PDB file of C-alpha atoms in Angstrom:
ATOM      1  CA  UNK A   1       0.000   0.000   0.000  1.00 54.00           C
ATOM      2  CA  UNK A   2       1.186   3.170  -0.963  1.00 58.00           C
ATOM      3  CA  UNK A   3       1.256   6.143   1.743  1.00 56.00           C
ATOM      4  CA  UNK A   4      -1.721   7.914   0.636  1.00 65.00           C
ATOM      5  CA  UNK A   5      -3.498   5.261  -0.896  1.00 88.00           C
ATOM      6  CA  UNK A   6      -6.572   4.230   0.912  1.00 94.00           C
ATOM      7  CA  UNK A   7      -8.377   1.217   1.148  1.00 97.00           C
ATOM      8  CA  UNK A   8     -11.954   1.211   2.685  1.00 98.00           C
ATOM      9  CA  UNK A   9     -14.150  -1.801   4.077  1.00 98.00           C
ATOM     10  CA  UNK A  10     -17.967  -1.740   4.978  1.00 98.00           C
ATOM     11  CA  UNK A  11     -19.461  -4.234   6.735  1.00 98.00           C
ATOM     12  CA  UNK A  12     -23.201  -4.646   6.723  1.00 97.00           C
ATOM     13  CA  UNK A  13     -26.333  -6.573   7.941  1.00 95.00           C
ATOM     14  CA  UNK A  14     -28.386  -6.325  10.888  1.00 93.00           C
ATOM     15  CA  UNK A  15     -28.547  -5.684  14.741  1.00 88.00           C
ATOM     16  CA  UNK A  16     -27.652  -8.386  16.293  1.00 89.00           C
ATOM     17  CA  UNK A  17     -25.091 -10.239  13.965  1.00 94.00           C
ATOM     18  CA  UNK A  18     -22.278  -8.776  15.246  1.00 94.00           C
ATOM     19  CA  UNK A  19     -21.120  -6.648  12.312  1.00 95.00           C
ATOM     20  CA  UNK A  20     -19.711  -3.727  14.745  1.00 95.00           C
ATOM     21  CA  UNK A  21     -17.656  -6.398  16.656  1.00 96.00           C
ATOM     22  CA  UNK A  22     -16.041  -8.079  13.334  1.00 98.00           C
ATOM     23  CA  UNK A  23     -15.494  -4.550  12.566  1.00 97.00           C
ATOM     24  CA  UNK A  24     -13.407  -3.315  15.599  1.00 97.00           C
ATOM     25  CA  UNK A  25     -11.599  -6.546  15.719  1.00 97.00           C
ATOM     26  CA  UNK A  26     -10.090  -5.698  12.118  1.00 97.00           C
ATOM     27  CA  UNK A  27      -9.222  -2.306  12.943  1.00 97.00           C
ATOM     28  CA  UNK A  28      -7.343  -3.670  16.280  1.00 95.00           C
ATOM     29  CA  UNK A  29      -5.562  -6.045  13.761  1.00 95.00           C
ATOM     30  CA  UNK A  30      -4.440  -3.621  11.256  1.00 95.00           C
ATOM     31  CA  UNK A  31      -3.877  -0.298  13.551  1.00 91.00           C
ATOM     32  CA  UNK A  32      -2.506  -2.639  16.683  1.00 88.00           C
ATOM     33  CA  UNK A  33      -0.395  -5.492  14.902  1.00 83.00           C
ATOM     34  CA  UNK A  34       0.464  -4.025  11.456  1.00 85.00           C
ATOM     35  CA  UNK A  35       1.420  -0.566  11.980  1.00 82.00           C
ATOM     36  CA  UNK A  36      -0.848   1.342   9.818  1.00 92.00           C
ATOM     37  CA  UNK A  37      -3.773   4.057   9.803  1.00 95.00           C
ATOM     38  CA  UNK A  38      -7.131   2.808  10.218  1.00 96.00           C
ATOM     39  CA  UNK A  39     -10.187   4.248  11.636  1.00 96.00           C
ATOM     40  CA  UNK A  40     -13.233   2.837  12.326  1.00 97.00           C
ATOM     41  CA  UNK A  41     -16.801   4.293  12.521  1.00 96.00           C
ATOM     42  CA  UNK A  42     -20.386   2.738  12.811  1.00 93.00           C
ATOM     43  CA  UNK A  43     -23.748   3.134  12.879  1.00 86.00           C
ATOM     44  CA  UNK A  44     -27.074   1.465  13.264  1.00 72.00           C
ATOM     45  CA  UNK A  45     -30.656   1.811  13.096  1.00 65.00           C
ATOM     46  CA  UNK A  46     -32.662   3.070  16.147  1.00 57.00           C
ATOM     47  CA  UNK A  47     -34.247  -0.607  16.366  1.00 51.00           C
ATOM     48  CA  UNK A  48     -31.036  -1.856  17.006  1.00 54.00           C
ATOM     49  CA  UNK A  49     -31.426  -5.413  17.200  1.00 61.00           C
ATOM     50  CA  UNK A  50     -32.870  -6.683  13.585  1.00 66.00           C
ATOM     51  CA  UNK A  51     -32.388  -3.048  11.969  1.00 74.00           C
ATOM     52  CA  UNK A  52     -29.667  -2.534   9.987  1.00 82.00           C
ATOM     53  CA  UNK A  53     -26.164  -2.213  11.212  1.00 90.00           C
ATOM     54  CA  UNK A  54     -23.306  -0.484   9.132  1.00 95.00           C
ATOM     55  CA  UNK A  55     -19.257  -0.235  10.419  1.00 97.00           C
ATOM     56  CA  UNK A  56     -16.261   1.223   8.308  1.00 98.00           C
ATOM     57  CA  UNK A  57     -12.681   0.328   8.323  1.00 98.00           C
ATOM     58  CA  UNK A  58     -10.323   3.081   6.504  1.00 98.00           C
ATOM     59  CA  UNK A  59      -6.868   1.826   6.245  1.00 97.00           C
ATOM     60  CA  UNK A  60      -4.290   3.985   4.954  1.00 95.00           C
ATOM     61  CA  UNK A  61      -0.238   4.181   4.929  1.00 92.00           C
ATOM     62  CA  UNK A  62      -0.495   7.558   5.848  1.00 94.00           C
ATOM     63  CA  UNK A  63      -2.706   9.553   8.187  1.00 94.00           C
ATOM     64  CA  UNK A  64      -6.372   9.702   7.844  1.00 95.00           C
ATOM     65  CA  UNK A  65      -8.100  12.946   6.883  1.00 94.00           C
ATOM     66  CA  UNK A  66     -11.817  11.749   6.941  1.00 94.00           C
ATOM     67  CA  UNK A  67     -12.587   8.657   9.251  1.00 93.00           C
ATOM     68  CA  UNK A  68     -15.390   7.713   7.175  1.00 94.00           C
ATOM     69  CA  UNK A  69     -16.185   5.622   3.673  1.00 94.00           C
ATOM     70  CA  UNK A  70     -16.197   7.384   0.827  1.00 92.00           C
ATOM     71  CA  UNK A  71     -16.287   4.683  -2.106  1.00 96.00           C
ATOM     72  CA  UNK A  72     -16.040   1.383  -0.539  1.00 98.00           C
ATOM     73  CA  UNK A  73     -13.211  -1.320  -1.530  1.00 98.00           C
ATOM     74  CA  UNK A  74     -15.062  -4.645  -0.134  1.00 98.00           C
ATOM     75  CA  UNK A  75     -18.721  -4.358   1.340  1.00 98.00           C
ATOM     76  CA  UNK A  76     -19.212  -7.310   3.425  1.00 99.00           C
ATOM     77  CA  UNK A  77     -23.317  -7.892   3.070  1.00 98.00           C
ATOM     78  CA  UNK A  78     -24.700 -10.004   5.684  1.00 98.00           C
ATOM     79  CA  UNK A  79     -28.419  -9.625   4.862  1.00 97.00           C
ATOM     80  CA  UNK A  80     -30.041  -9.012   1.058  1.00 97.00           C
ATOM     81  CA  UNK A  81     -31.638  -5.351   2.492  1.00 95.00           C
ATOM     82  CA  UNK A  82     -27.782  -4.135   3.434  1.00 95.00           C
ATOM     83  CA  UNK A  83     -26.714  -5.379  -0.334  1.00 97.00           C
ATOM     84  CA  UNK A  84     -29.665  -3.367  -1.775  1.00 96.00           C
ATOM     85  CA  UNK A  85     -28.831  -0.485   0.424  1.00 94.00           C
ATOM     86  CA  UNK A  86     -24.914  -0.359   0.366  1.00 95.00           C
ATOM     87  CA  UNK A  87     -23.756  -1.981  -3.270  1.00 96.00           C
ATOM     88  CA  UNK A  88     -24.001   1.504  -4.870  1.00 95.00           C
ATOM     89  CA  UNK A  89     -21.076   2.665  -2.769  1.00 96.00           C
ATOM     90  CA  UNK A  90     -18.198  -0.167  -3.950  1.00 96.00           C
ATOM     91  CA  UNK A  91     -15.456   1.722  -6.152  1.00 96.00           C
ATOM     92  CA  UNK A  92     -15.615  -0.032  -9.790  1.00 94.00           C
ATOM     93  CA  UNK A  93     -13.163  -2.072  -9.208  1.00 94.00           C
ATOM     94  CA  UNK A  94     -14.615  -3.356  -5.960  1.00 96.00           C
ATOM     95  CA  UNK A  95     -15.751  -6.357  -4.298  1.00 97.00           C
ATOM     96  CA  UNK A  96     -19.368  -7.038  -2.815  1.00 98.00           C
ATOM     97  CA  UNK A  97     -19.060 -10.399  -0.538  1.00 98.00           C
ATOM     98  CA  UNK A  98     -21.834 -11.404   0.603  1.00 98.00           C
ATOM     99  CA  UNK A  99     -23.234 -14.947   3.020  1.00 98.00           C
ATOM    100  CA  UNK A 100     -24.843 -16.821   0.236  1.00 98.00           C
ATOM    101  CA  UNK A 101     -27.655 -18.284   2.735  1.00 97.00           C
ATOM    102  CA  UNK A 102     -28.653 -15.050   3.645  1.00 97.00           C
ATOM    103  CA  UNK A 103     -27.970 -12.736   0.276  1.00 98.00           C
ATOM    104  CA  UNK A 104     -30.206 -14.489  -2.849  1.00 96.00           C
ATOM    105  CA  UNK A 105     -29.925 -11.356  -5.474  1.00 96.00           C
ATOM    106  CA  UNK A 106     -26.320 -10.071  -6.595  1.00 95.00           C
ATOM    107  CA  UNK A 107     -26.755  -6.958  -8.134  1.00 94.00           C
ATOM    108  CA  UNK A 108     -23.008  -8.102  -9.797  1.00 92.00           C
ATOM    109  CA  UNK A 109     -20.901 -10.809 -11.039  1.00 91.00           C
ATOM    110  CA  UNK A 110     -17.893  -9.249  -8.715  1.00 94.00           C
ATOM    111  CA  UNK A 111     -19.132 -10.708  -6.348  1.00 96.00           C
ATOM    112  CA  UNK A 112     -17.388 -13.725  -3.856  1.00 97.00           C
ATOM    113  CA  UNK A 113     -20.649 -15.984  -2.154  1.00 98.00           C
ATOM    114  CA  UNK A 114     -19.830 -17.521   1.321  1.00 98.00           C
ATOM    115  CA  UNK A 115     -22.083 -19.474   3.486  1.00 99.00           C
ATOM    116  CA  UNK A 116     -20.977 -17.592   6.908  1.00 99.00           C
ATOM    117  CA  UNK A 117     -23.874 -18.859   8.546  1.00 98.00           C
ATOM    118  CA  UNK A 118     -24.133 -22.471   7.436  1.00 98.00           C
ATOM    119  CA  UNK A 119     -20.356 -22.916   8.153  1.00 99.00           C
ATOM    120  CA  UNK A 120     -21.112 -21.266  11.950  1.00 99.00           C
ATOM    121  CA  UNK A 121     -23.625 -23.668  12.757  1.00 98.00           C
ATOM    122  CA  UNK A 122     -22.406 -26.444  11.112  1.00 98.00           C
ATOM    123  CA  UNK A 123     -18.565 -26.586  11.426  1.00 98.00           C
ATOM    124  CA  UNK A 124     -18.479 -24.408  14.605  1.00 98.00           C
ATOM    125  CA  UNK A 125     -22.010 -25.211  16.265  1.00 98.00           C
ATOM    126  CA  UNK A 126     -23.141 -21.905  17.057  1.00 97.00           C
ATOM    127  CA  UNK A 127     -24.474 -19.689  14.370  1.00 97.00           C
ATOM    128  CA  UNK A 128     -23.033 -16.791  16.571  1.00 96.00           C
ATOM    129  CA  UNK A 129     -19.860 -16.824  14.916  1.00 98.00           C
ATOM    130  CA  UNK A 130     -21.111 -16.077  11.505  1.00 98.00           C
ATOM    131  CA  UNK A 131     -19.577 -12.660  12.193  1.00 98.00           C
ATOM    132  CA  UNK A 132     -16.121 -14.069  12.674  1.00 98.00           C
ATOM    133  CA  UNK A 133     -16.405 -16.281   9.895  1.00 99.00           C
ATOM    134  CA  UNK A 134     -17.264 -13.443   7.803  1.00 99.00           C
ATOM    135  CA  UNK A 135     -14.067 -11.992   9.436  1.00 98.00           C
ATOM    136  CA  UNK A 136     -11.692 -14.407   8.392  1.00 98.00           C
ATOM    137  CA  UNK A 137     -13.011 -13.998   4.809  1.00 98.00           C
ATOM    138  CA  UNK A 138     -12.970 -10.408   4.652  1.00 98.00           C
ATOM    139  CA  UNK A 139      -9.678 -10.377   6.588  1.00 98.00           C
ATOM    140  CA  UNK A 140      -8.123 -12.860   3.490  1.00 98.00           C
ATOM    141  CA  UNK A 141      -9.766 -11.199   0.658  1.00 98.00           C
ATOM    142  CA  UNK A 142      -8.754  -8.069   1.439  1.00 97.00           C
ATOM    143  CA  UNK A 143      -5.322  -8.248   2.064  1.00 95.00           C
ATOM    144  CA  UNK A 144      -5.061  -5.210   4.174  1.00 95.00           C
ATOM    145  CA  UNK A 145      -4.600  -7.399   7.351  1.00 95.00           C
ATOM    146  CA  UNK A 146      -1.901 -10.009   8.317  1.00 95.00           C
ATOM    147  CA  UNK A 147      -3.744 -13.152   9.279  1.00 95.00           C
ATOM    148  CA  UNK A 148      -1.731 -13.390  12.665  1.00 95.00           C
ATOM    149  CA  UNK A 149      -2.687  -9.849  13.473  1.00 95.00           C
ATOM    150  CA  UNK A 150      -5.932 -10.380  12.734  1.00 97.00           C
ATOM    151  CA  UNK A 151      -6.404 -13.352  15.151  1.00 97.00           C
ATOM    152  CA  UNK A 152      -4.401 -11.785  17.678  1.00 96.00           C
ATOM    153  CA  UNK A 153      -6.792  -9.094  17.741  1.00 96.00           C
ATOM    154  CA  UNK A 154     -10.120 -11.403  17.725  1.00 97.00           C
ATOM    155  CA  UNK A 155      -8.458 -13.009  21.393  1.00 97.00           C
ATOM    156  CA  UNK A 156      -8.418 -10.064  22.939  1.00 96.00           C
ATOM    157  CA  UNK A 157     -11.774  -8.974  21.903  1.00 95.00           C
ATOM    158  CA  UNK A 158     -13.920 -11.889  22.408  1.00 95.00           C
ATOM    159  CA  UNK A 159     -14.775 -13.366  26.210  1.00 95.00           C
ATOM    160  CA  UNK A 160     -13.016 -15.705  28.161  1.00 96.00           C
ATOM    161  CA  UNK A 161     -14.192 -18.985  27.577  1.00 96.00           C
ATOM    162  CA  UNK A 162     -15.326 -18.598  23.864  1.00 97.00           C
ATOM    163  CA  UNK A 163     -11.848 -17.838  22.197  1.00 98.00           C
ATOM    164  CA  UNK A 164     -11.234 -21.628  20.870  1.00 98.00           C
ATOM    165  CA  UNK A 165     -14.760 -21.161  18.931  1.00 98.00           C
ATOM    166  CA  UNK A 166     -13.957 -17.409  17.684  1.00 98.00           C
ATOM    167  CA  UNK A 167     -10.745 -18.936  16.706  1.00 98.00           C
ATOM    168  CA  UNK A 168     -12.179 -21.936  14.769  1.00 98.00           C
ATOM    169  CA  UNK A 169     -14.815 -19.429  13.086  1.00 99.00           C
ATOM    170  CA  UNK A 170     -12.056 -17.027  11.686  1.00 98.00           C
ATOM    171  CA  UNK A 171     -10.139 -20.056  10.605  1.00 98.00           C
ATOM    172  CA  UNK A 172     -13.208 -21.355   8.716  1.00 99.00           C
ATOM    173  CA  UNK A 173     -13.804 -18.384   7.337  1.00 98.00           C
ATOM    174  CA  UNK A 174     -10.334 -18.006   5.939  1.00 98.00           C
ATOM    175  CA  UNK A 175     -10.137 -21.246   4.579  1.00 98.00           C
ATOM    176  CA  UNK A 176     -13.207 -21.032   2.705  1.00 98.00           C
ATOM    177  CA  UNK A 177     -11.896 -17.631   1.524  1.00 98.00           C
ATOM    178  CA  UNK A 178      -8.728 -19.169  -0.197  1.00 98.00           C
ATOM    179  CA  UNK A 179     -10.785 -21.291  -2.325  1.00 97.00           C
ATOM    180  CA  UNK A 180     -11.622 -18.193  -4.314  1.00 96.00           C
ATOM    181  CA  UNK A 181      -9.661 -16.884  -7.698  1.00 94.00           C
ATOM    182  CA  UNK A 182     -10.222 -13.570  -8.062  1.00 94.00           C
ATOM    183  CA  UNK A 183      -8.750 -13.026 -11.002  1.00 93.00           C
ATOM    184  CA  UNK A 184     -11.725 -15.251 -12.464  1.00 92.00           C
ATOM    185  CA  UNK A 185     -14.370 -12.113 -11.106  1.00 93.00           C
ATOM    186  CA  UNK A 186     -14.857  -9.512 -13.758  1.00 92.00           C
ATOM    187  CA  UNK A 187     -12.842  -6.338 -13.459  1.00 90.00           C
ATOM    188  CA  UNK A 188     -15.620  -4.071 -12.970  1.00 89.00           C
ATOM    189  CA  UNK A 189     -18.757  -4.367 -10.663  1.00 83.00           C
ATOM    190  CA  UNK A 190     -20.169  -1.775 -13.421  1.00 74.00           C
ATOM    191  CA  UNK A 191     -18.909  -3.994 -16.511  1.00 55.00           C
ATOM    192  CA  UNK A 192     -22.591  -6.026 -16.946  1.00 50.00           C
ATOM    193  CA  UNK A 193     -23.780  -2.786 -16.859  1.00 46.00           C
ATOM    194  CA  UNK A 194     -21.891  -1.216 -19.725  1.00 48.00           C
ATOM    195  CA  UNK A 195     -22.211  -3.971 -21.812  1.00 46.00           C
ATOM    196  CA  UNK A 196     -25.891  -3.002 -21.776  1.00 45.00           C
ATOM    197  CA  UNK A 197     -25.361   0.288 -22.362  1.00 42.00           C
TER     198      UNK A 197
END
């Protein structure tokens, strides 16, 4: 990364699914473990619980001017109404990843599908974790985190007693996230579009 290039993350879904947590956890990994800028912001709907939930990462080489998103690198969807709501703020050369179980319309081909949620309850037990599952992925994908940082961040975030399963659930989500070839996405989240044009 160059020193004034920055690289912005949204995560997205609903109260409740523990979008702010995955959220702060990658900002502790980047800003705490690999020495660069990041700030992270949030917000969330006054229903809290089941309305939707939004938090930003901004990392940069350099210092940050503006904490917040202003075209999005990777939007991390965890519901189909944050997709709808947030997909028209990835840069064109983005990446909209989204938990296939829980996101049914793409609104583009860049897109990477991961089912967070099946692979919490199933490989983990506890669909809890879907968040840090969705971590690991993001984490990988991105490349704006070392994987060690990342982890060493998520143990001293997540309470005593349940670090073995946050573990296992960023793990899961990492190895499910090297299965994908990016290089086999299109180049451009706008390039369906343009052929239409």
């Amino acid at each position: 990364m160059k020193n004034d290039e920055r690289y912005e993350i949204r995560f997205s879904g609903s109260g409740g699914q523990g979008i702010i947590t995955a959220a702060v956890v990658m900002a502790d990994g980047v800003g705490a473990f690999d020495n660069k800028h990041v700030c992270q912001t949030q917000s969330y709907g006054p229903e809290a619980r089941g309305g939707k939930s939004k938090a930003e990462v901004v990392i940069s080489g350099s210092p940050i001017d503006y904490p917040k998103a202003l075209r999005v690198d990777l939007l991390l969807a965890m519901t189909q109404t944050a997709c709808d709501a947030y997909f028209s703020d990835i840069k064109a050369d983005g990446l909209l990843v989204v938990d296939s179980g829980l996101v049914k319309q793409l609104p583009t081909s860049r897109s990477v599908s991961i089912p967070f949620t099946q692979i919490a309850r199933e490989q983990i037990g506890r669909e809890l974790v879907a968040n840090m599952v969705a971590l690991g992925a993001v984490g990988y994908l991105s490349g704006q985190v070392s994987l060690d940082g990342l982890e060493k961040a998520l143990l001293s975030r997540v309470p005593k007693g349940t670090e073995k399963m946050n573990s296992d659930a960023l793990h899961a989500g990492i190895e499910e996230a090297k299965k994908i070839d990016l290089n086999l996405l299109p180049k451009s989240v706008l390039s369906e579009w343009e052929d239409e044009l």
